[in-house]
PDB file of C-alpha atoms in Angstrom:
ATOM      1  CA  GLN A 223    -124.207-115.312 -81.732  1.00 65.00           C
ATOM      2  CA  LYS A 224    -124.067-113.273 -78.591  1.00 75.00           C
ATOM      3  CA  GLU A 225    -121.796-114.657 -75.922  1.00 89.00           C
ATOM      4  CA  VAL A 226    -124.629-114.580 -73.361  1.00 93.00           C
ATOM      5  CA  GLU A 227    -128.167-115.370 -74.453  1.00 93.00           C
ATOM      6  CA  GLN A 228    -131.269-114.693 -72.362  1.00 93.00           C
ATOM      7  CA  ASP A 229    -134.954-115.047 -73.147  1.00 87.00           C
ATOM      8  CA  PRO A 230    -136.332-111.508 -72.998  1.00 85.00           C
ATOM      9  CA  GLY A 231    -139.773-112.654 -71.848  1.00 85.00           C
ATOM     10  CA  PRO A 232    -141.861-111.004 -70.598  1.00 92.00           C
ATOM     11  CA  LEU A 233    -142.593-113.531 -67.891  1.00 95.00           C
ATOM     12  CA  SER A 234    -145.687-113.110 -65.790  1.00 97.00           C
ATOM     13  CA  VAL A 235    -146.349-115.212 -62.656  1.00 97.00           C
ATOM     14  CA  PRO A 236    -148.768-115.122 -59.744  1.00 97.00           C
ATOM     15  CA  GLU A 237    -147.547-113.999 -56.330  1.00 98.00           C
ATOM     16  CA  GLY A 238    -146.004-116.856 -54.410  1.00 97.00           C
ATOM     17  CA  ALA A 239    -144.855-118.780 -57.462  1.00 97.00           C
ATOM     18  CA  ILE A 240    -141.383-120.131 -58.003  1.00 97.00           C
ATOM     19  CA  VAL A 241    -139.674-118.276 -60.788  1.00 97.00           C
ATOM     20  CA  SER A 242    -136.947-119.777 -62.997  1.00 96.00           C
ATOM     21  CA  LEU A 243    -134.812-117.438 -65.070  1.00 97.00           C
ATOM     22  CA  ASN A 244    -132.194-118.821 -67.406  1.00 96.00           C
ATOM     23  CA  CYS A 245    -129.224-117.857 -69.556  1.00 96.00           C
ATOM     24  CA  THR A 246    -126.830-119.745 -71.806  1.00 96.00           C
ATOM     25  CA  TYR A 247    -123.329-118.668 -72.651  1.00 95.00           C
ATOM     26  CA  SER A 248    -120.870-119.674 -75.339  1.00 93.00           C
ATOM     27  CA  ASN A 249    -117.494-118.521 -74.027  1.00 90.00           C
ATOM     28  CA  SER A 250    -115.735-121.426 -72.314  1.00 89.00           C
ATOM     29  CA  ALA A 251    -113.404-118.981 -70.593  1.00 88.00           C
ATOM     30  CA  PHE A 252    -116.236-117.553 -68.457  1.00 90.00           C
ATOM     31  CA  GLN A 253    -115.648-118.432 -64.787  1.00 89.00           C
ATOM     32  CA  TYR A 254    -117.623-115.803 -62.892  1.00 90.00           C
ATOM     33  CA  PHE A 255    -121.390-115.477 -63.106  1.00 93.00           C
ATOM     34  CA  MET A 256    -123.693-112.812 -61.753  1.00 94.00           C
ATOM     35  CA  TRP A 257    -127.310-111.860 -61.655  1.00 96.00           C
ATOM     36  CA  TYR A 258    -128.402-108.290 -61.623  1.00 97.00           C
ATOM     37  CA  ARG A 259    -131.867-106.875 -61.023  1.00 97.00           C
ATOM     38  CA  GLN A 260    -132.917-103.668 -62.759  1.00 96.00           C
ATOM     39  CA  TYR A 261    -136.043-101.739 -61.861  1.00 95.00           C
ATOM     40  CA  SER A 262    -137.508 -99.383 -64.412  1.00 91.00           C
ATOM     41  CA  ARG A 263    -135.437 -96.187 -64.815  1.00 87.00           C
ATOM     42  CA  LYS A 264    -132.846 -97.443 -62.329  1.00 92.00           C
ATOM     43  CA  GLY A 265    -129.356 -98.870 -62.587  1.00 95.00           C
ATOM     44  CA  PRO A 266    -128.715-102.618 -62.333  1.00 96.00           C
ATOM     45  CA  GLU A 267    -128.311-103.956 -58.807  1.00 95.00           C
ATOM     46  CA  LEU A 268    -126.101-106.959 -58.013  1.00 93.00           C
ATOM     47  CA  LEU A 269    -128.197-109.847 -56.668  1.00 95.00           C
ATOM     48  CA  MET A 270    -126.022-112.912 -56.769  1.00 92.00           C
ATOM     49  CA  TYR A 271    -122.414-113.812 -57.616  1.00 89.00           C
ATOM     50  CA  THR A 272    -121.036-117.316 -58.201  1.00 90.00           C
ATOM     51  CA  TYR A 273    -117.690-118.652 -59.235  1.00 87.00           C
ATOM     52  CA  SER A 274    -117.497-121.694 -61.525  1.00 85.00           C
ATOM     53  CA  SER A 275    -120.147-124.441 -61.231  1.00 85.00           C
ATOM     54  CA  GLY A 276    -122.470-125.019 -58.341  1.00 87.00           C
ATOM     55  CA  ASN A 277    -125.329-123.454 -56.373  1.00 92.00           C
ATOM     56  CA  LYS A 278    -125.492-120.405 -54.165  1.00 93.00           C
ATOM     57  CA  GLU A 279    -128.442-119.480 -52.004  1.00 95.00           C
ATOM     58  CA  ASP A 280    -129.364-116.115 -50.510  1.00 94.00           C
ATOM     59  CA  GLY A 281    -132.753-115.888 -48.909  1.00 96.00           C
ATOM     60  CA  ARG A 282    -135.423-116.525 -51.511  1.00 97.00           C
ATOM     61  CA  PHE A 283    -132.831-116.489 -54.339  1.00 97.00           C
ATOM     62  CA  THR A 284    -130.790-119.404 -55.635  1.00 97.00           C
ATOM     63  CA  ALA A 285    -128.199-119.072 -58.421  1.00 96.00           C
ATOM     64  CA  GLN A 286    -127.081-122.189 -60.226  1.00 96.00           C
ATOM     65  CA  VAL A 287    -124.301-122.635 -62.777  1.00 95.00           C
ATOM     66  CA  ASP A 288    -123.701-125.731 -64.877  1.00 93.00           C
ATOM     67  CA  LYS A 289    -120.468-125.183 -66.776  1.00 91.00           C
ATOM     68  CA  SER A 290    -120.772-128.502 -68.621  1.00 92.00           C
ATOM     69  CA  SER A 291    -123.864-127.282 -70.393  1.00 93.00           C
ATOM     70  CA  LYS A 292    -122.993-123.557 -70.193  1.00 94.00           C
ATOM     71  CA  TYR A 293    -126.271-122.859 -68.417  1.00 95.00           C
ATOM     72  CA  ILE A 294    -126.938-120.252 -65.743  1.00 95.00           C
ATOM     73  CA  SER A 295    -130.166-120.125 -63.699  1.00 96.00           C
ATOM     74  CA  LEU A 296    -131.732-117.931 -61.057  1.00 97.00           C
ATOM     75  CA  PHE A 297    -134.590-119.268 -58.961  1.00 97.00           C
ATOM     76  CA  ILE A 298    -136.857-117.007 -56.951  1.00 98.00           C
ATOM     77  CA  ARG A 299    -139.030-118.700 -54.332  1.00 98.00           C
ATOM     78  CA  ASP A 300    -142.235-117.236 -52.924  1.00 98.00           C
ATOM     79  CA  SER A 301    -142.149-114.450 -55.546  1.00 98.00           C
ATOM     80  CA  GLN A 302    -143.443-111.062 -54.509  1.00 98.00           C
ATOM     81  CA  PRO A 303    -144.796-108.125 -56.514  1.00 97.00           C
ATOM     82  CA  SER A 304    -141.661-106.240 -55.475  1.00 97.00           C
ATOM     83  CA  ASP A 305    -139.640-108.788 -57.497  1.00 98.00           C
ATOM     84  CA  SER A 306    -141.154-107.330 -60.675  1.00 97.00           C
ATOM     85  CA  ALA A 307    -138.127-106.074 -62.609  1.00 97.00           C
ATOM     86  CA  THR A 308    -135.779-106.984 -65.393  1.00 96.00           C
ATOM     87  CA  TYR A 309    -133.235-109.622 -64.478  1.00 97.00           C
ATOM     88  CA  LEU A 310    -129.847-109.590 -66.207  1.00 97.00           C
ATOM     89  CA  CYS A 311    -127.322-112.411 -66.194  1.00 96.00           C
ATOM     90  CA  ALA A 312    -123.676-111.530 -66.635  1.00 95.00           C
ATOM     91  CA  SER A 313    -120.428-113.409 -67.011  1.00 93.00           C
ATOM     92  CA  ARG A 314    -116.711-112.886 -67.278  1.00 87.00           C
ATOM     93  CA  GLY A 315    -113.509-114.856 -67.518  1.00 81.00           C
ATOM     94  CA  ASP A 316    -110.433-114.805 -65.353  1.00 73.00           C
ATOM     95  CA  SER A 317    -109.091-111.393 -66.180  1.00 68.00           C
ATOM     96  CA  GLY A 318    -105.510-110.455 -66.590  1.00 66.00           C
ATOM     97  CA  ALA A 319    -104.212-107.065 -65.704  1.00 65.00           C
ATOM     98  CA  GLY A 320    -107.204-106.301 -63.491  1.00 69.00           C
ATOM     99  CA  SER A 321    -109.814-106.043 -66.252  1.00 76.00           C
ATOM    100  CA  TYR A 322    -113.262-107.087 -64.987  1.00 83.00           C
ATOM    101  CA  GLN A 323    -115.577-106.332 -67.866  1.00 87.00           C
ATOM    102  CA  LEU A 324    -118.830-108.197 -67.782  1.00 91.00           C
ATOM    103  CA  THR A 325    -120.784-109.588 -70.743  1.00 93.00           C
ATOM    104  CA  PHE A 326    -124.510-109.206 -70.114  1.00 94.00           C
ATOM    105  CA  GLY A 327    -127.561-110.947 -71.453  1.00 94.00           C
ATOM    106  CA  LYS A 328    -130.300-108.676 -72.706  1.00 93.00           C
ATOM    107  CA  GLY A 329    -132.471-109.304 -69.622  1.00 94.00           C
ATOM    108  CA  THR A 330    -135.738-111.005 -68.808  1.00 95.00           C
ATOM    109  CA  LYS A 331    -138.656-108.830 -67.770  1.00 95.00           C
ATOM    110  CA  LEU A 332    -140.561-110.400 -64.853  1.00 97.00           C
ATOM    111  CA  SER A 333    -143.956-109.366 -63.580  1.00 97.00           C
ATOM    112  CA  VAL A 334    -145.329-110.864 -60.325  1.00 97.00           C
ATOM    113  CA  ILE A 335    -149.076-110.420 -60.202  1.00 97.00           C
ATOM    114  CA  PRO A 336    -150.693-109.957 -56.728  1.00 96.00           C
TER     115      PRO A 336
ATOM    116  CA  ASP B 121    -128.898 -94.648 -53.282  1.00 83.00           C
ATOM    117  CA  SER B 122    -126.086 -96.894 -54.572  1.00 86.00           C
ATOM    118  CA  GLY B 123    -123.356 -94.440 -53.757  1.00 92.00           C
ATOM    119  CA  VAL B 124    -122.383 -94.028 -57.401  1.00 97.00           C
ATOM    120  CA  THR B 125    -123.491 -90.609 -58.625  1.00 97.00           C
ATOM    121  CA  GLN B 126    -124.058 -89.815 -62.248  1.00 98.00           C
ATOM    122  CA  THR B 127    -124.882 -86.391 -63.694  1.00 97.00           C
ATOM    123  CA  PRO B 128    -126.878 -85.224 -65.521  1.00 97.00           C
ATOM    124  CA  LYS B 129    -129.795 -87.645 -65.237  1.00 97.00           C
ATOM    125  CA  HIS B 130    -131.228 -86.607 -68.576  1.00 97.00           C
ATOM    126  CA  LEU B 131    -129.672 -84.940 -71.590  1.00 97.00           C
ATOM    127  CA  ILE B 132    -131.256 -83.927 -74.857  1.00 97.00           C
ATOM    128  CA  THR B 133    -128.954 -82.671 -77.591  1.00 97.00           C
ATOM    129  CA  ALA B 134    -128.796 -82.330 -81.338  1.00 98.00           C
ATOM    130  CA  THR B 135    -126.900 -84.441 -83.825  1.00 98.00           C
ATOM    131  CA  GLY B 136    -123.287 -83.402 -84.308  1.00 97.00           C
ATOM    132  CA  GLN B 137    -122.993 -82.003 -80.813  1.00 98.00           C
ATOM    133  CA  ARG B 138    -120.629 -83.039 -77.996  1.00 98.00           C
ATOM    134  CA  VAL B 139    -121.647 -83.901 -74.431  1.00 98.00           C
ATOM    135  CA  THR B 140    -119.857 -84.879 -71.236  1.00 98.00           C
ATOM    136  CA  LEU B 141    -121.276 -87.338 -68.736  1.00 98.00           C
ATOM    137  CA  ARG B 142    -119.902 -87.351 -65.230  1.00 98.00           C
ATOM    138  CA  CYS B 143    -119.575 -90.124 -62.664  1.00 98.00           C
ATOM    139  CA  SER B 144    -118.495 -90.048 -59.032  1.00 98.00           C
ATOM    140  CA  PRO B 145    -117.698 -93.550 -57.752  1.00 97.00           C
ATOM    141  CA  ARG B 146    -118.460 -94.873 -54.280  1.00 95.00           C
ATOM    142  CA  SER B 147    -116.047 -93.711 -51.671  1.00 93.00           C
ATOM    143  CA  GLY B 148    -112.920 -95.854 -51.770  1.00 90.00           C
ATOM    144  CA  ASP B 149    -113.644 -97.490 -55.129  1.00 93.00           C
ATOM    145  CA  LEU B 150    -110.700 -97.237 -57.486  1.00 92.00           C
ATOM    146  CA  SER B 151    -112.265 -98.835 -60.573  1.00 92.00           C
ATOM    147  CA  VAL B 152    -114.807 -97.101 -62.750  1.00 95.00           C
ATOM    148  CA  TYR B 153    -116.671 -98.781 -65.631  1.00 95.00           C
ATOM    149  CA  TRP B 154    -118.836 -97.245 -68.360  1.00 97.00           C
ATOM    150  CA  TYR B 155    -121.634 -99.147 -70.054  1.00 97.00           C
ATOM    151  CA  GLN B 156    -124.147 -98.262 -72.703  1.00 97.00           C
ATOM    152  CA  GLN B 157    -127.667 -99.703 -72.580  1.00 96.00           C
ATOM    153  CA  SER B 158    -129.924 -99.673 -75.588  1.00 91.00           C
ATOM    154  CA  LEU B 159    -133.098-101.644 -76.313  1.00 84.00           C
ATOM    155  CA  ASP B 160    -131.597-103.648 -79.149  1.00 83.00           C
ATOM    156  CA  GLN B 161    -128.091-104.252 -77.800  1.00 84.00           C
ATOM    157  CA  GLY B 162    -128.614-104.481 -74.067  1.00 89.00           C
ATOM    158  CA  LEU B 163    -125.820-103.494 -71.722  1.00 93.00           C
ATOM    159  CA  GLN B 164    -122.526-103.076 -73.592  1.00 95.00           C
ATOM    160  CA  PHE B 165    -119.170-102.501 -71.928  1.00 94.00           C
ATOM    161  CA  LEU B 166    -117.403 -99.348 -73.107  1.00 96.00           C
ATOM    162  CA  ILE B 167    -114.292 -98.773 -70.975  1.00 96.00           C
ATOM    163  CA  GLN B 168    -112.743 -99.341 -67.556  1.00 94.00           C
ATOM    164  CA  TYR B 169    -110.385 -97.174 -65.529  1.00 94.00           C
ATOM    165  CA  TYR B 170    -108.480 -98.096 -62.443  1.00 91.00           C
ATOM    166  CA  ASN B 171    -106.929 -95.390 -60.309  1.00 92.00           C
ATOM    167  CA  GLY B 172    -106.585 -93.033 -63.240  1.00 94.00           C
ATOM    168  CA  GLU B 173    -105.340 -95.538 -65.790  1.00 93.00           C
ATOM    169  CA  GLU B 174    -107.240 -97.164 -68.593  1.00 93.00           C
ATOM    170  CA  ARG B 175    -107.516-100.902 -67.898  1.00 91.00           C
ATOM    171  CA  ALA B 176    -109.828-102.278 -70.584  1.00 90.00           C
ATOM    172  CA  LYS B 177    -111.667-101.108 -73.658  1.00 92.00           C
ATOM    173  CA  GLY B 178    -114.768-102.593 -75.133  1.00 91.00           C
ATOM    174  CA  ASN B 179    -117.016-101.572 -77.985  1.00 83.00           C
ATOM    175  CA  ILE B 180    -116.285 -97.881 -77.575  1.00 93.00           C
ATOM    176  CA  LEU B 181    -116.550 -95.766 -80.699  1.00 94.00           C
ATOM    177  CA  GLU B 182    -113.642 -93.534 -81.688  1.00 95.00           C
ATOM    178  CA  ARG B 183    -116.028 -90.549 -81.234  1.00 97.00           C
ATOM    179  CA  PHE B 184    -116.235 -91.465 -77.532  1.00 97.00           C
ATOM    180  CA  SER B 185    -113.481 -90.963 -74.984  1.00 97.00           C
ATOM    181  CA  ALA B 186    -113.225 -91.137 -71.223  1.00 97.00           C
ATOM    182  CA  GLN B 187    -110.861 -90.268 -68.431  1.00 97.00           C
ATOM    183  CA  GLN B 188    -110.533 -90.756 -64.681  1.00 97.00           C
ATOM    184  CA  PHE B 189    -109.209 -87.843 -62.660  1.00 97.00           C
ATOM    185  CA  PRO B 190    -106.959 -87.843 -59.532  1.00 96.00           C
ATOM    186  CA  ASP B 191    -110.044 -87.522 -57.289  1.00 95.00           C
ATOM    187  CA  LEU B 192    -111.313 -90.705 -59.031  1.00 96.00           C
ATOM    188  CA  HIS B 193    -114.327 -89.161 -60.667  1.00 97.00           C
ATOM    189  CA  SER B 194    -114.685 -90.026 -64.343  1.00 98.00           C
ATOM    190  CA  GLU B 195    -116.054 -88.359 -67.415  1.00 98.00           C
ATOM    191  CA  LEU B 196    -117.295 -89.906 -70.629  1.00 98.00           C
ATOM    192  CA  ASN B 197    -117.121 -87.569 -73.636  1.00 98.00           C
ATOM    193  CA  LEU B 198    -119.338 -88.259 -76.614  1.00 98.00           C
ATOM    194  CA  SER B 199    -118.760 -86.209 -79.761  1.00 97.00           C
ATOM    195  CA  SER B 200    -120.253 -85.856 -83.259  1.00 97.00           C
ATOM    196  CA  LEU B 201    -123.407 -87.361 -81.823  1.00 98.00           C
ATOM    197  CA  GLU B 202    -125.681 -89.421 -84.007  1.00 97.00           C
ATOM    198  CA  LEU B 203    -129.308 -90.507 -83.496  1.00 96.00           C
ATOM    199  CA  GLY B 204    -128.072 -94.018 -82.766  1.00 95.00           C
ATOM    200  CA  ASP B 205    -126.112 -92.792 -79.743  1.00 96.00           C
ATOM    201  CA  SER B 206    -129.387 -92.267 -77.902  1.00 97.00           C
ATOM    202  CA  ALA B 207    -129.233 -94.671 -74.951  1.00 96.00           C
ATOM    203  CA  LEU B 208    -128.809 -94.992 -71.221  1.00 97.00           C
ATOM    204  CA  TYR B 209    -125.189 -94.588 -70.132  1.00 98.00           C
ATOM    205  CA  PHE B 210    -124.266 -96.241 -66.855  1.00 98.00           C
ATOM    206  CA  CYS B 211    -121.253 -95.809 -64.710  1.00 97.00           C
ATOM    207  CA  ALA B 212    -120.289 -98.493 -62.195  1.00 96.00           C
ATOM    208  CA  SER B 213    -117.582 -98.668 -59.566  1.00 95.00           C
ATOM    209  CA  SER B 214    -115.876-101.269 -57.438  1.00 90.00           C
ATOM    210  CA  PRO B 215    -112.899-101.634 -55.142  1.00 84.00           C
ATOM    211  CA  THR B 216    -111.541-104.425 -57.310  1.00 74.00           C
ATOM    212  CA  GLY B 217    -114.301-105.732 -59.578  1.00 68.00           C
ATOM    213  CA  VAL B 218    -113.761-109.400 -58.695  1.00 73.00           C
ATOM    214  CA  GLU B 219    -117.287-109.898 -57.348  1.00 72.00           C
ATOM    215  CA  GLY B 220    -119.168-107.511 -59.561  1.00 81.00           C
ATOM    216  CA  TYR B 221    -119.711-103.814 -59.142  1.00 88.00           C
ATOM    217  CA  THR B 222    -122.222-101.159 -58.206  1.00 94.00           C
ATOM    218  CA  PHE B 223    -124.055 -99.183 -60.860  1.00 96.00           C
ATOM    219  CA  GLY B 224    -125.242 -95.624 -60.764  1.00 97.00           C
ATOM    220  CA  SER B 225    -128.728 -94.589 -61.908  1.00 96.00           C
ATOM    221  CA  GLY B 226    -127.547 -93.676 -65.358  1.00 97.00           C
ATOM    222  CA  THR B 227    -127.738 -90.748 -67.757  1.00 98.00           C
ATOM    223  CA  ARG B 228    -130.442 -90.934 -70.367  1.00 97.00           C
ATOM    224  CA  LEU B 229    -129.107 -89.354 -73.568  1.00 97.00           C
ATOM    225  CA  THR B 230    -131.494 -88.420 -76.304  1.00 97.00           C
ATOM    226  CA  VAL B 231    -130.053 -87.184 -79.596  1.00 97.00           C
ATOM    227  CA  VAL B 232    -132.545 -85.357 -81.835  1.00 97.00           C
TER     228      VAL B 232
END
């Protein structure tokens, strides 16, 4: 079992819809959670960062972590065609000796249809 | 432009060969990370350097090696290449890494 599992999709929604992207993780030591967005033929771009459980909002994006169920979510409100990309969740534990390696899900491909 | 520069963008080489991928981190970032992205495995952590020293090692094959130089640029060396090494190789950098890091655009390696 991979430490971070993510439904690969693809997910197709109409413009303006609310999008829900989800991941589960198995490593109880994970404390830091991130969402990256990756456009085709580009590198991943950091969207959201959260520590431990709770919600974090940034514009149209909300990241949610539920450590009790080991569930990570990203919500996109008023989705736009420019949101069409692959979304990757990533996690890591408290690192000793300054090691900050991330464990990534395989990504969910999202298409927002105009 | 993320500020992390990777060269070359594309590389096609034959099995058994050796290649070197180069990464220049964002100005001021001391940490460099290398990741491999393939369709079946997703993004896999290879190795991290901090200010010239190796900090963490992931699923990096013995045929692969890396280093970070005094000017903080990093190189990933891949030798005895196999078809299965074909992938996107990303470099990322950060000042600390606590809140994630910035990725470059990657080097697409094709082994034929």
